[in-house]
Amino acid sequence: MSSVFGKPRAGSGPQSTPLEVNLAILGRRGAGKLKLTPKALCLTWLTICVVEDTYSSEETVDHQPVHLRVMDTADLDTPRNCERYLNWAHAFLVVYSVDSRQSFDSSGSYLELLALHAKETQRSVPALLLGNKLDMAQYRQVTKAEGVALAGRFGCLFFEVSACLDFEHVQHVFHEAVREARRELEKSPLTRPLFISEERALPHQAPLTARHGLASCTFNTLSTVSLKEMPTVAQAKLVTVKSSRAQSKRKAPTLTLLKGFKIF
Ligand SMILES: Nc1nc2c(ncn2[C@@H]2O[C@H](COP(=O)(O)OP(=O)(O)OP(=O)(O)O)[C@@H](O)[C@H]2O)c(=O)[nH]1
Protein backbone atom coordinates (compact mmCIF):
# COMPACT_ATOMS: atom_id res chain seq x y z
CA MET A 1 0.00 0.00 0.00
CA SER A 2 1.47 3.33 -0.95
CA SER A 3 -0.06 5.44 1.78
CA VAL A 4 -2.02 5.53 4.94
CA PHE A 5 -5.27 7.45 4.82
CA GLY A 6 -5.21 10.42 7.12
CA LYS A 7 -1.69 9.90 8.33
CA PRO A 8 1.12 11.53 6.42
CA ARG A 9 3.98 9.05 6.15
CA ALA A 10 7.48 9.48 7.32
CA GLY A 11 9.32 11.34 4.60
CA SER A 12 6.51 13.75 3.76
CA GLY A 13 7.98 16.45 5.93
CA PRO A 14 6.67 19.97 6.39
CA GLN A 15 9.22 21.22 3.86
CA SER A 16 7.28 19.74 0.93
CA THR A 17 4.16 21.63 -0.12
CA PRO A 18 1.29 19.24 -0.68
CA LEU A 19 -0.17 18.94 -4.13
CA GLU A 20 -3.82 20.01 -4.06
CA VAL A 21 -6.16 17.64 -5.87
CA ASN A 22 -9.94 17.97 -6.14
CA LEU A 23 -11.75 14.79 -7.03
CA ALA A 24 -15.47 14.70 -7.87
CA ILE A 25 -17.44 11.46 -7.76
CA LEU A 26 -20.26 11.36 -10.30
CA GLY A 27 -22.95 8.81 -10.90
CA ARG A 28 -26.57 7.92 -10.65
CA ARG A 29 -28.34 7.67 -7.31
CA GLY A 30 -27.47 4.48 -5.50
CA ALA A 31 -24.35 3.69 -7.54
CA GLY A 32 -22.33 3.75 -4.34
CA LYS A 33 -20.68 7.16 -4.46
CA LEU A 34 -21.06 7.79 -0.76
CA LYS A 35 -19.81 4.33 0.08
CA LEU A 36 -16.77 4.98 -2.06
CA THR A 37 -15.83 8.21 -0.34
CA PRO A 38 -13.02 7.63 2.04
CA LYS A 39 -15.19 8.98 4.82
CA ALA A 40 -17.36 5.94 4.46
CA LEU A 41 -14.42 3.64 3.95
CA CYS A 42 -12.16 4.61 6.78
CA LEU A 43 -13.46 6.01 9.99
CA THR A 44 -9.99 7.02 11.10
CA TRP A 45 -9.60 9.32 8.13
CA LEU A 46 -9.46 12.90 9.29
CA THR A 47 -12.28 14.47 7.37
CA ILE A 48 -13.32 18.06 7.41
CA CYS A 49 -16.82 18.56 6.16
CA VAL A 50 -17.25 22.25 5.49
CA VAL A 51 -19.32 22.12 2.35
CA GLU A 52 -21.79 19.33 2.68
CA ASP A 53 -20.37 16.12 1.26
CA THR A 54 -16.96 17.49 0.41
CA TYR A 55 -14.22 15.86 2.39
CA SER A 56 -10.54 16.51 2.63
CA SER A 57 -7.52 14.62 3.80
CA GLU A 58 -3.76 14.74 3.76
CA GLU A 59 -2.52 11.80 1.71
CA THR A 60 0.76 10.49 0.44
CA VAL A 61 0.79 9.16 -3.10
CA ASP A 62 4.08 7.94 -4.58
CA HIS A 63 5.95 9.56 -1.67
CA GLN A 64 4.40 12.92 -2.46
CA PRO A 65 2.13 14.69 0.03
CA VAL A 66 -1.29 15.38 -1.44
CA HIS A 67 -4.10 17.46 -0.03
CA LEU A 68 -7.03 15.53 -1.47
CA ARG A 69 -10.55 16.90 -1.55
CA VAL A 70 -13.36 14.60 -2.52
CA MET A 71 -16.78 15.87 -3.55
CA ASP A 72 -19.56 13.31 -3.34
CA THR A 73 -22.06 14.80 -5.76
CA ALA A 74 -25.72 13.95 -5.59
CA ASP A 75 -27.41 14.23 -8.91
CA LEU A 76 -30.59 12.24 -9.10
CA ASP A 77 -30.72 10.44 -12.42
CA THR A 78 -28.89 12.72 -14.82
CA PRO A 79 -26.22 15.40 -14.57
CA ARG A 80 -27.56 18.56 -12.90
CA ASN A 81 -26.07 21.88 -11.79
CA CYS A 82 -22.84 20.55 -13.15
CA GLU A 83 -20.75 23.65 -13.02
CA ARG A 84 -20.25 23.22 -9.30
CA TYR A 85 -18.02 20.25 -9.97
CA LEU A 86 -17.00 20.68 -13.60
CA ASN A 87 -14.94 23.71 -12.81
CA TRP A 88 -13.75 22.51 -9.45
CA ALA A 89 -12.41 19.05 -10.05
CA HIS A 90 -8.96 18.05 -11.24
CA ALA A 91 -10.23 14.52 -11.89
CA PHE A 92 -13.55 12.68 -11.96
CA LEU A 93 -14.60 9.25 -10.80
CA VAL A 94 -17.66 8.22 -12.78
CA VAL A 95 -19.39 5.43 -10.90
CA TYR A 96 -22.02 2.90 -11.85
CA SER A 97 -23.22 -0.21 -10.18
CA VAL A 98 -22.54 -3.49 -12.01
CA ASP A 99 -26.01 -4.69 -11.01
CA SER A 100 -27.79 -1.71 -12.55
CA ARG A 101 -28.12 -1.13 -16.27
CA GLN A 102 -29.65 2.29 -15.57
CA SER A 103 -26.65 3.42 -13.59
CA PHE A 104 -24.37 2.24 -16.41
CA ASP A 105 -26.39 4.25 -18.92
CA SER A 106 -26.10 7.29 -16.65
CA SER A 107 -22.35 6.87 -16.43
CA GLY A 108 -22.30 7.17 -20.23
CA SER A 109 -24.13 10.51 -19.91
CA TYR A 110 -21.58 11.73 -17.40
CA LEU A 111 -18.66 10.76 -19.61
CA GLU A 112 -20.34 12.51 -22.50
CA LEU A 113 -20.81 15.60 -20.36
CA LEU A 114 -17.14 15.59 -19.39
CA ALA A 115 -16.08 15.17 -23.00
CA LEU A 116 -18.28 18.10 -24.04
CA HIS A 117 -16.91 20.20 -21.23
CA ALA A 118 -13.34 19.39 -22.24
CA LYS A 119 -14.14 20.34 -25.80
CA GLU A 120 -15.83 23.60 -24.87
CA THR A 121 -13.19 24.70 -22.40
CA GLN A 122 -10.23 23.25 -24.34
CA ARG A 123 -9.16 21.74 -21.03
CA SER A 124 -8.78 18.08 -20.48
CA VAL A 125 -9.67 16.73 -17.04
CA PRO A 126 -9.06 13.04 -16.46
CA ALA A 127 -11.95 10.72 -15.73
CA LEU A 128 -11.92 7.18 -14.39
CA LEU A 129 -14.84 4.82 -14.92
CA LEU A 130 -15.68 2.65 -11.96
CA GLY A 131 -18.04 -0.33 -11.88
CA ASN A 132 -18.99 -0.66 -8.22
CA LYS A 133 -20.69 -3.42 -6.22
CA LEU A 134 -18.52 -6.17 -7.63
CA ASP A 135 -19.60 -8.31 -4.70
CA MET A 136 -23.04 -8.34 -6.38
CA ALA A 137 -21.59 -9.86 -9.55
CA GLN A 138 -24.13 -12.69 -9.50
CA TYR A 139 -26.79 -10.03 -10.20
CA ARG A 140 -24.79 -8.36 -12.92
CA GLN A 141 -26.65 -6.34 -15.51
CA VAL A 142 -23.46 -4.90 -16.98
CA THR A 143 -20.60 -7.06 -18.16
CA LYS A 144 -16.99 -6.17 -17.59
CA ALA A 145 -16.51 -6.02 -21.36
CA GLU A 146 -19.17 -3.30 -21.59
CA GLY A 147 -17.37 -1.28 -18.93
CA VAL A 148 -14.07 -1.71 -20.73
CA ALA A 149 -15.67 -0.67 -24.03
CA LEU A 150 -17.29 2.45 -22.57
CA ALA A 151 -14.05 3.49 -20.88
CA GLY A 152 -12.19 2.87 -24.12
CA ARG A 153 -14.63 5.07 -26.04
CA PHE A 154 -13.83 8.00 -23.74
CA GLY A 155 -10.18 7.15 -23.20
CA CYS A 156 -10.41 6.66 -19.46
CA LEU A 157 -9.10 4.11 -17.02
CA PHE A 158 -11.55 1.44 -15.93
CA PHE A 159 -11.90 -0.52 -12.70
CA GLU A 160 -14.40 -2.82 -11.10
CA VAL A 161 -14.50 -2.66 -7.32
CA SER A 162 -16.59 -3.39 -4.30
CA ALA A 163 -16.83 -0.38 -2.02
CA CYS A 164 -18.20 -2.67 0.66
CA LEU A 165 -15.60 -5.40 0.56
CA ASP A 166 -12.40 -4.22 -1.03
CA PHE A 167 -11.00 -1.17 0.66
CA GLU A 168 -7.48 -1.56 -0.73
CA HIS A 169 -8.64 -1.69 -4.32
CA VAL A 170 -10.83 1.36 -3.83
CA GLN A 171 -7.91 3.18 -2.26
CA HIS A 172 -5.80 2.18 -5.27
CA VAL A 173 -8.41 3.74 -7.57
CA PHE A 174 -8.35 7.00 -5.62
CA HIS A 175 -4.60 7.07 -5.92
CA GLU A 176 -4.80 6.39 -9.64
CA ALA A 177 -7.14 9.38 -9.88
CA VAL A 178 -4.58 11.49 -8.04
CA ARG A 179 -1.86 10.31 -10.44
CA GLU A 180 -4.01 11.18 -13.45
CA ALA A 181 -4.79 14.61 -11.99
CA ARG A 182 -1.13 15.17 -11.21
CA ARG A 183 -0.15 14.39 -14.79
CA GLU A 184 -2.61 16.98 -16.07
CA LEU A 185 -1.57 19.55 -13.47
CA GLU A 186 2.05 19.10 -14.45
CA LYS A 187 1.10 19.84 -18.04
CA SER A 188 -0.95 22.88 -17.05
CA PRO A 189 0.03 24.01 -13.57
CA LEU A 190 -2.74 26.59 -13.15
CA THR A 191 -4.60 25.27 -10.14
CA ARG A 192 -8.21 26.18 -9.79
CA PRO A 193 -9.44 27.89 -6.65
CA LEU A 194 -12.06 26.09 -4.61
CA PHE A 195 -15.05 28.29 -5.09
CA ILE A 196 -18.75 27.91 -4.70
CA SER A 197 -20.50 29.84 -7.40
CA GLU A 198 -24.04 31.00 -7.24
CA GLU A 199 -26.16 28.99 -9.62
CA ARG A 200 -26.65 31.61 -12.24
CA ALA A 201 -26.33 31.10 -15.93
CA LEU A 202 -25.10 33.96 -18.06
CA PRO A 203 -27.83 35.17 -20.40
CA HIS A 204 -25.87 34.86 -23.63
CA GLN A 205 -25.15 31.14 -23.30
CA ALA A 206 -27.72 28.49 -23.94
CA PRO A 207 -27.78 25.88 -21.21
CA LEU A 208 -26.35 22.50 -22.05
CA THR A 209 -29.81 21.04 -21.73
CA ALA A 210 -30.92 22.83 -24.83
CA ARG A 211 -27.84 22.00 -26.81
CA HIS A 212 -27.16 18.44 -25.77
CA GLY A 213 -30.23 17.15 -23.99
CA LEU A 214 -28.54 16.98 -20.57
CA ALA A 215 -30.26 18.29 -17.49
CA SER A 216 -29.68 21.88 -16.38
CA CYS A 217 -25.96 22.20 -16.90
CA THR A 218 -24.09 25.33 -17.81
CA PHE A 219 -20.37 25.40 -18.42
CA ASN A 220 -19.77 29.06 -18.19
CA THR A 221 -20.47 30.13 -14.65
CA LEU A 222 -17.21 29.59 -12.86
CA SER A 223 -14.91 30.62 -15.62
CA THR A 224 -16.66 33.95 -15.76
CA VAL A 225 -17.66 34.39 -12.15
CA SER A 226 -15.05 32.83 -9.94
CA LEU A 227 -11.89 33.64 -11.80
CA LYS A 228 -12.81 37.23 -12.49
CA GLU A 229 -14.78 37.94 -9.36
CA MET A 230 -12.93 36.01 -6.68
CA PRO A 231 -13.31 38.57 -3.89
CA THR A 232 -10.67 39.61 -1.45
CA VAL A 233 -11.27 38.55 2.13
CA ALA A 234 -12.38 42.08 2.94
CA GLN A 235 -15.10 41.78 0.28
CA ALA A 236 -16.24 38.39 1.39
CA LYS A 237 -19.93 38.09 2.10
CA LEU A 238 -22.45 35.49 3.07
CA VAL A 239 -24.14 33.80 0.16
CA THR A 240 -26.61 31.02 -0.02
CA VAL A 241 -25.86 28.15 -2.34
CA LYS A 242 -27.87 25.12 -3.18
CA SER A 243 -26.60 21.71 -2.29
CA SER A 244 -28.11 18.99 -4.41
CA ARG A 245 -27.04 16.43 -1.81
CA ALA A 246 -28.85 18.42 0.83
CA GLN A 247 -31.88 18.57 -1.39
CA SER A 248 -31.89 14.90 -2.20
CA LYS A 249 -30.91 13.45 1.13
CA ARG A 250 -31.38 15.83 3.97
CA LYS A 251 -34.23 17.86 2.57
CA ALA A 252 -32.51 21.10 3.47
CA PRO A 253 -32.84 23.32 0.42
CA THR A 254 -29.83 25.57 0.87
CA LEU A 255 -26.54 26.10 2.63
CA THR A 256 -25.19 29.43 3.74
CA LEU A 257 -21.49 29.89 3.18
CA LEU A 258 -18.97 32.64 3.40
CA LYS A 259 -18.17 33.61 -0.15
CA GLY A 260 -14.62 34.67 -0.76
CA PHE A 261 -12.78 32.57 1.76
CA LYS A 262 -10.73 29.63 0.76
CA ILE A 263 -12.76 26.92 2.39
CA PHE A 264 -10.11 24.35 3.28
N1 LIG B 1 -23.38 -4.79 -2.04
C1 LIG B 1 -22.88 -3.56 -2.15
N2 LIG B 1 -23.63 -2.50 -1.81
C2 LIG B 1 -23.09 -1.28 -1.94
C3 LIG B 1 -21.76 -1.06 -2.41
N3 LIG B 1 -21.54 0.27 -2.45
C4 LIG B 1 -22.66 0.85 -2.02
N4 LIG B 1 -23.59 -0.07 -1.70
C5 LIG B 1 -24.94 0.14 -1.18
O1 LIG B 1 -25.70 0.81 -2.18
C6 LIG B 1 -26.57 1.75 -1.58
C7 LIG B 1 -26.31 3.13 -2.16
O2 LIG B 1 -25.00 3.50 -1.81
P1 LIG B 1 -24.59 5.03 -1.68
O3 LIG B 1 -23.13 5.06 -1.38
O4 LIG B 1 -25.50 5.77 -0.77
O5 LIG B 1 -24.88 5.49 -3.17
P2 LIG B 1 -24.86 6.97 -3.76
O6 LIG B 1 -24.36 6.85 -5.15
O7 LIG B 1 -24.09 7.88 -2.84
O8 LIG B 1 -26.36 7.31 -3.78
P3 LIG B 1 -27.05 8.75 -3.52
O9 LIG B 1 -26.57 9.13 -2.16
O10 LIG B 1 -28.52 8.48 -3.57
O11 LIG B 1 -26.54 9.66 -4.57
C8 LIG B 1 -26.31 1.69 -0.08
O12 LIG B 1 -27.27 0.83 0.50
C9 LIG B 1 -24.93 1.08 0.01
O13 LIG B 1 -24.73 0.37 1.21
C10 LIG B 1 -20.98 -2.21 -2.76
O14 LIG B 1 -19.84 -2.15 -3.18
N5 LIG B 1 -21.60 -3.43 -2.61
Tab-separated table of C-alpha atoms and ligand atoms in Angstrom:
chain	number	residue	atom	x	y	z
A	1	MET	CA	0.000	0.000	0.000
A	2	SER	CA	1.473	3.329	-0.946
A	3	SER	CA	-0.057	5.444	1.778
A	4	VAL	CA	-2.018	5.529	4.942
A	5	PHE	CA	-5.273	7.446	4.817
A	6	GLY	CA	-5.209	10.421	7.120
A	7	LYS	CA	-1.689	9.900	8.325
A	8	PRO	CA	1.124	11.531	6.418
A	9	ARG	CA	3.977	9.052	6.153
A	10	ALA	CA	7.483	9.484	7.316
A	11	GLY	CA	9.323	11.339	4.604
A	12	SER	CA	6.515	13.750	3.761
A	13	GLY	CA	7.977	16.455	5.927
A	14	PRO	CA	6.674	19.966	6.387
A	15	GLN	CA	9.224	21.215	3.857
A	16	SER	CA	7.277	19.744	0.934
A	17	THR	CA	4.165	21.634	-0.123
A	18	PRO	CA	1.287	19.237	-0.681
A	19	LEU	CA	-0.171	18.940	-4.128
A	20	GLU	CA	-3.820	20.007	-4.062
A	21	VAL	CA	-6.164	17.642	-5.870
A	22	ASN	CA	-9.935	17.975	-6.141
A	23	LEU	CA	-11.749	14.792	-7.033
A	24	ALA	CA	-15.474	14.699	-7.873
A	25	ILE	CA	-17.439	11.459	-7.763
A	26	LEU	CA	-20.257	11.364	-10.302
A	27	GLY	CA	-22.949	8.813	-10.896
A	28	ARG	CA	-26.569	7.919	-10.651
A	29	ARG	CA	-28.340	7.675	-7.314
A	30	GLY	CA	-27.474	4.481	-5.504
A	31	ALA	CA	-24.350	3.685	-7.537
A	32	GLY	CA	-22.332	3.747	-4.336
A	33	LYS	CA	-20.684	7.164	-4.458
A	34	LEU	CA	-21.058	7.790	-0.755
A	35	LYS	CA	-19.805	4.335	0.079
A	36	LEU	CA	-16.769	4.984	-2.059
A	37	THR	CA	-15.831	8.207	-0.341
A	38	PRO	CA	-13.019	7.628	2.041
A	39	LYS	CA	-15.187	8.984	4.815
A	40	ALA	CA	-17.361	5.938	4.457
A	41	LEU	CA	-14.416	3.640	3.946
A	42	CYS	CA	-12.163	4.607	6.775
A	43	LEU	CA	-13.461	6.007	9.989
A	44	THR	CA	-9.985	7.023	11.099
A	45	TRP	CA	-9.603	9.315	8.127
A	46	LEU	CA	-9.463	12.901	9.285
A	47	THR	CA	-12.282	14.469	7.366
A	48	ILE	CA	-13.318	18.062	7.409
A	49	CYS	CA	-16.822	18.561	6.158
A	50	VAL	CA	-17.253	22.253	5.489
A	51	VAL	CA	-19.315	22.125	2.354
A	52	GLU	CA	-21.788	19.331	2.677
A	53	ASP	CA	-20.371	16.117	1.263
A	54	THR	CA	-16.964	17.491	0.407
A	55	TYR	CA	-14.218	15.861	2.392
A	56	SER	CA	-10.536	16.511	2.630
A	57	SER	CA	-7.515	14.616	3.805
A	58	GLU	CA	-3.756	14.735	3.762
A	59	GLU	CA	-2.517	11.802	1.708
A	60	THR	CA	0.762	10.485	0.438
A	61	VAL	CA	0.791	9.157	-3.098
A	62	ASP	CA	4.078	7.943	-4.576
A	63	HIS	CA	5.953	9.559	-1.671
A	64	GLN	CA	4.398	12.924	-2.462
A	65	PRO	CA	2.126	14.686	0.028
A	66	VAL	CA	-1.288	15.381	-1.436
A	67	HIS	CA	-4.104	17.462	-0.031
A	68	LEU	CA	-7.031	15.529	-1.467
A	69	ARG	CA	-10.549	16.903	-1.545
A	70	VAL	CA	-13.364	14.602	-2.523
A	71	MET	CA	-16.784	15.867	-3.554
A	72	ASP	CA	-19.558	13.313	-3.340
A	73	THR	CA	-22.065	14.801	-5.761
A	74	ALA	CA	-25.720	13.954	-5.594
A	75	ASP	CA	-27.411	14.229	-8.912
A	76	LEU	CA	-30.587	12.245	-9.097
A	77	ASP	CA	-30.716	10.443	-12.417
A	78	THR	CA	-28.892	12.717	-14.815
A	79	PRO	CA	-26.217	15.403	-14.569
A	80	ARG	CA	-27.559	18.557	-12.903
A	81	ASN	CA	-26.070	21.882	-11.795
A	82	CYS	CA	-22.838	20.547	-13.147
A	83	GLU	CA	-20.752	23.652	-13.021
A	84	ARG	CA	-20.249	23.224	-9.303
A	85	TYR	CA	-18.022	20.250	-9.970
A	86	LEU	CA	-17.002	20.681	-13.602
A	87	ASN	CA	-14.935	23.708	-12.807
A	88	TRP	CA	-13.748	22.513	-9.447
A	89	ALA	CA	-12.409	19.050	-10.052
A	90	HIS	CA	-8.965	18.051	-11.241
A	91	ALA	CA	-10.234	14.521	-11.894
A	92	PHE	CA	-13.547	12.683	-11.958
A	93	LEU	CA	-14.599	9.252	-10.795
A	94	VAL	CA	-17.658	8.216	-12.780
A	95	VAL	CA	-19.386	5.427	-10.902
A	96	TYR	CA	-22.016	2.899	-11.853
A	97	SER	CA	-23.221	-0.213	-10.176
A	98	VAL	CA	-22.544	-3.489	-12.009
A	99	ASP	CA	-26.008	-4.690	-11.008
A	100	SER	CA	-27.785	-1.708	-12.555
A	101	ARG	CA	-28.118	-1.125	-16.271
A	102	GLN	CA	-29.650	2.292	-15.570
A	103	SER	CA	-26.645	3.418	-13.592
A	104	PHE	CA	-24.370	2.244	-16.410
A	105	ASP	CA	-26.395	4.248	-18.915
A	106	SER	CA	-26.104	7.287	-16.646
A	107	SER	CA	-22.351	6.872	-16.434
A	108	GLY	CA	-22.298	7.174	-20.228
A	109	SER	CA	-24.132	10.506	-19.910
A	110	TYR	CA	-21.580	11.727	-17.396
A	111	LEU	CA	-18.661	10.763	-19.609
A	112	GLU	CA	-20.337	12.512	-22.498
A	113	LEU	CA	-20.814	15.598	-20.362
A	114	LEU	CA	-17.138	15.586	-19.387
A	115	ALA	CA	-16.084	15.167	-23.003
A	116	LEU	CA	-18.275	18.099	-24.040
A	117	HIS	CA	-16.905	20.204	-21.233
A	118	ALA	CA	-13.341	19.388	-22.241
A	119	LYS	CA	-14.144	20.335	-25.803
A	120	GLU	CA	-15.827	23.604	-24.868
A	121	THR	CA	-13.187	24.700	-22.403
A	122	GLN	CA	-10.232	23.251	-24.344
A	123	ARG	CA	-9.159	21.744	-21.034
A	124	SER	CA	-8.779	18.076	-20.479
A	125	VAL	CA	-9.670	16.734	-17.038
A	126	PRO	CA	-9.059	13.041	-16.464
A	127	ALA	CA	-11.946	10.718	-15.727
A	128	LEU	CA	-11.917	7.178	-14.394
A	129	LEU	CA	-14.840	4.821	-14.916
A	130	LEU	CA	-15.684	2.651	-11.965
A	131	GLY	CA	-18.045	-0.332	-11.884
A	132	ASN	CA	-18.991	-0.655	-8.221
A	133	LYS	CA	-20.687	-3.423	-6.219
A	134	LEU	CA	-18.519	-6.175	-7.630
A	135	ASP	CA	-19.599	-8.314	-4.697
A	136	MET	CA	-23.035	-8.338	-6.385
A	137	ALA	CA	-21.592	-9.861	-9.549
A	138	GLN	CA	-24.130	-12.690	-9.498
A	139	TYR	CA	-26.795	-10.027	-10.197
A	140	ARG	CA	-24.792	-8.361	-12.925
A	141	GLN	CA	-26.653	-6.341	-15.510
A	142	VAL	CA	-23.460	-4.895	-16.976
A	143	THR	CA	-20.598	-7.062	-18.162
A	144	LYS	CA	-16.990	-6.172	-17.586
A	145	ALA	CA	-16.511	-6.018	-21.361
A	146	GLU	CA	-19.174	-3.301	-21.594
A	147	GLY	CA	-17.375	-1.282	-18.932
A	148	VAL	CA	-14.067	-1.706	-20.734
A	149	ALA	CA	-15.666	-0.668	-24.029
A	150	LEU	CA	-17.290	2.451	-22.565
A	151	ALA	CA	-14.050	3.492	-20.876
A	152	GLY	CA	-12.190	2.865	-24.124
A	153	ARG	CA	-14.625	5.070	-26.039
A	154	PHE	CA	-13.830	8.000	-23.744
A	155	GLY	CA	-10.177	7.151	-23.201
A	156	CYS	CA	-10.408	6.664	-19.459
A	157	LEU	CA	-9.103	4.107	-17.017
A	158	PHE	CA	-11.551	1.438	-15.932
A	159	PHE	CA	-11.896	-0.519	-12.704
A	160	GLU	CA	-14.402	-2.817	-11.104
A	161	VAL	CA	-14.499	-2.664	-7.322
A	162	SER	CA	-16.585	-3.387	-4.297
A	163	ALA	CA	-16.826	-0.379	-2.022
A	164	CYS	CA	-18.204	-2.674	0.656
A	165	LEU	CA	-15.597	-5.396	0.563
A	166	ASP	CA	-12.398	-4.221	-1.034
A	167	PHE	CA	-10.999	-1.166	0.665
A	168	GLU	CA	-7.485	-1.562	-0.729
A	169	HIS	CA	-8.644	-1.692	-4.322
A	170	VAL	CA	-10.830	1.361	-3.827
A	171	GLN	CA	-7.906	3.182	-2.262
A	172	HIS	CA	-5.803	2.181	-5.267
A	173	VAL	CA	-8.415	3.737	-7.568
A	174	PHE	CA	-8.355	7.002	-5.617
A	175	HIS	CA	-4.596	7.068	-5.918
A	176	GLU	CA	-4.800	6.394	-9.645
A	177	ALA	CA	-7.141	9.378	-9.881
A	178	VAL	CA	-4.577	11.494	-8.041
A	179	ARG	CA	-1.856	10.314	-10.442
A	180	GLU	CA	-4.009	11.184	-13.446
A	181	ALA	CA	-4.789	14.612	-11.992
A	182	ARG	CA	-1.125	15.171	-11.207
A	183	ARG	CA	-0.149	14.389	-14.790
A	184	GLU	CA	-2.607	16.985	-16.065
A	185	LEU	CA	-1.569	19.545	-13.467
A	186	GLU	CA	2.051	19.101	-14.454
A	187	LYS	CA	1.101	19.842	-18.042
A	188	SER	CA	-0.954	22.878	-17.054
A	189	PRO	CA	0.030	24.010	-13.570
A	190	LEU	CA	-2.744	26.591	-13.155
A	191	THR	CA	-4.601	25.275	-10.144
A	192	ARG	CA	-8.214	26.184	-9.794
A	193	PRO	CA	-9.438	27.890	-6.647
A	194	LEU	CA	-12.060	26.095	-4.609
A	195	PHE	CA	-15.051	28.295	-5.088
A	196	ILE	CA	-18.754	27.911	-4.704
A	197	SER	CA	-20.504	29.835	-7.405
A	198	GLU	CA	-24.044	31.003	-7.244
A	199	GLU	CA	-26.162	28.988	-9.617
A	200	ARG	CA	-26.653	31.612	-12.244
A	201	ALA	CA	-26.328	31.102	-15.935
A	202	LEU	CA	-25.104	33.955	-18.061
A	203	PRO	CA	-27.826	35.175	-20.400
A	204	HIS	CA	-25.871	34.863	-23.633
A	205	GLN	CA	-25.148	31.141	-23.296
A	206	ALA	CA	-27.721	28.489	-23.936
A	207	PRO	CA	-27.776	25.879	-21.212
A	208	LEU	CA	-26.348	22.503	-22.051
A	209	THR	CA	-29.812	21.036	-21.734
A	210	ALA	CA	-30.923	22.831	-24.825
A	211	ARG	CA	-27.838	21.998	-26.812
A	212	HIS	CA	-27.155	18.443	-25.770
A	213	GLY	CA	-30.230	17.155	-23.991
A	214	LEU	CA	-28.545	16.984	-20.574
A	215	ALA	CA	-30.259	18.285	-17.493
A	216	SER	CA	-29.678	21.875	-16.379
A	217	CYS	CA	-25.957	22.203	-16.900
A	218	THR	CA	-24.087	25.326	-17.807
A	219	PHE	CA	-20.367	25.404	-18.418
A	220	ASN	CA	-19.766	29.060	-18.192
A	221	THR	CA	-20.472	30.133	-14.653
A	222	LEU	CA	-17.211	29.588	-12.856
A	223	SER	CA	-14.908	30.621	-15.622
A	224	THR	CA	-16.657	33.953	-15.756
A	225	VAL	CA	-17.664	34.389	-12.150
A	226	SER	CA	-15.049	32.826	-9.944
A	227	LEU	CA	-11.889	33.644	-11.803
A	228	LYS	CA	-12.808	37.235	-12.487
A	229	GLU	CA	-14.782	37.943	-9.357
A	230	MET	CA	-12.932	36.011	-6.682
A	231	PRO	CA	-13.312	38.573	-3.895
A	232	THR	CA	-10.675	39.607	-1.446
A	233	VAL	CA	-11.274	38.553	2.129
A	234	ALA	CA	-12.383	42.077	2.937
A	235	GLN	CA	-15.100	41.781	0.277
A	236	ALA	CA	-16.238	38.394	1.394
A	237	LYS	CA	-19.931	38.087	2.101
A	238	LEU	CA	-22.453	35.489	3.069
A	239	VAL	CA	-24.140	33.804	0.160
A	240	THR	CA	-26.610	31.024	-0.018
A	241	VAL	CA	-25.857	28.152	-2.342
A	242	LYS	CA	-27.868	25.120	-3.181
A	243	SER	CA	-26.605	21.711	-2.292
A	244	SER	CA	-28.106	18.986	-4.405
A	245	ARG	CA	-27.044	16.427	-1.812
A	246	ALA	CA	-28.854	18.425	0.826
A	247	GLN	CA	-31.883	18.575	-1.392
A	248	SER	CA	-31.885	14.904	-2.202
A	249	LYS	CA	-30.912	13.454	1.131
A	250	ARG	CA	-31.382	15.827	3.967
A	251	LYS	CA	-34.234	17.860	2.568
A	252	ALA	CA	-32.509	21.104	3.474
A	253	PRO	CA	-32.835	23.323	0.417
A	254	THR	CA	-29.831	25.570	0.871
A	255	LEU	CA	-26.537	26.097	2.632
A	256	THR	CA	-25.191	29.432	3.738
A	257	LEU	CA	-21.491	29.895	3.176
A	258	LEU	CA	-18.972	32.643	3.398
A	259	LYS	CA	-18.174	33.607	-0.152
A	260	GLY	CA	-14.619	34.666	-0.759
A	261	PHE	CA	-12.780	32.571	1.765
A	262	LYS	CA	-10.732	29.626	0.765
A	263	ILE	CA	-12.762	26.916	2.386
A	264	PHE	CA	-10.110	24.353	3.277
B	1	LIG	N1	-23.375	-4.787	-2.041
B	1	LIG	C1	-22.878	-3.564	-2.149
B	1	LIG	N2	-23.631	-2.501	-1.813
B	1	LIG	C2	-23.086	-1.279	-1.941
B	1	LIG	C3	-21.760	-1.059	-2.415
B	1	LIG	N3	-21.544	0.267	-2.451
B	1	LIG	C4	-22.659	0.845	-2.016
B	1	LIG	N4	-23.588	-0.067	-1.699
B	1	LIG	C5	-24.943	0.145	-1.177
B	1	LIG	O1	-25.704	0.809	-2.184
B	1	LIG	C6	-26.572	1.752	-1.581
B	1	LIG	C7	-26.313	3.127	-2.164
B	1	LIG	O2	-25.001	3.498	-1.813
B	1	LIG	P1	-24.588	5.025	-1.685
B	1	LIG	O3	-23.126	5.055	-1.381
B	1	LIG	O4	-25.499	5.771	-0.771
B	1	LIG	O5	-24.881	5.489	-3.171
B	1	LIG	P2	-24.856	6.966	-3.756
B	1	LIG	O6	-24.362	6.846	-5.150
B	1	LIG	O7	-24.089	7.881	-2.844
B	1	LIG	O8	-26.364	7.305	-3.784
B	1	LIG	P3	-27.052	8.745	-3.515
B	1	LIG	O9	-26.572	9.132	-2.157
B	1	LIG	O10	-28.518	8.480	-3.571
B	1	LIG	O11	-26.544	9.660	-4.574
B	1	LIG	C8	-26.310	1.690	-0.084
B	1	LIG	O12	-27.271	0.829	0.496
B	1	LIG	C9	-24.935	1.083	0.014
B	1	LIG	O13	-24.727	0.369	1.210
B	1	LIG	C10	-20.984	-2.214	-2.763
B	1	LIG	O14	-19.842	-2.153	-3.178
B	1	LIG	N5	-21.604	-3.434	-2.613
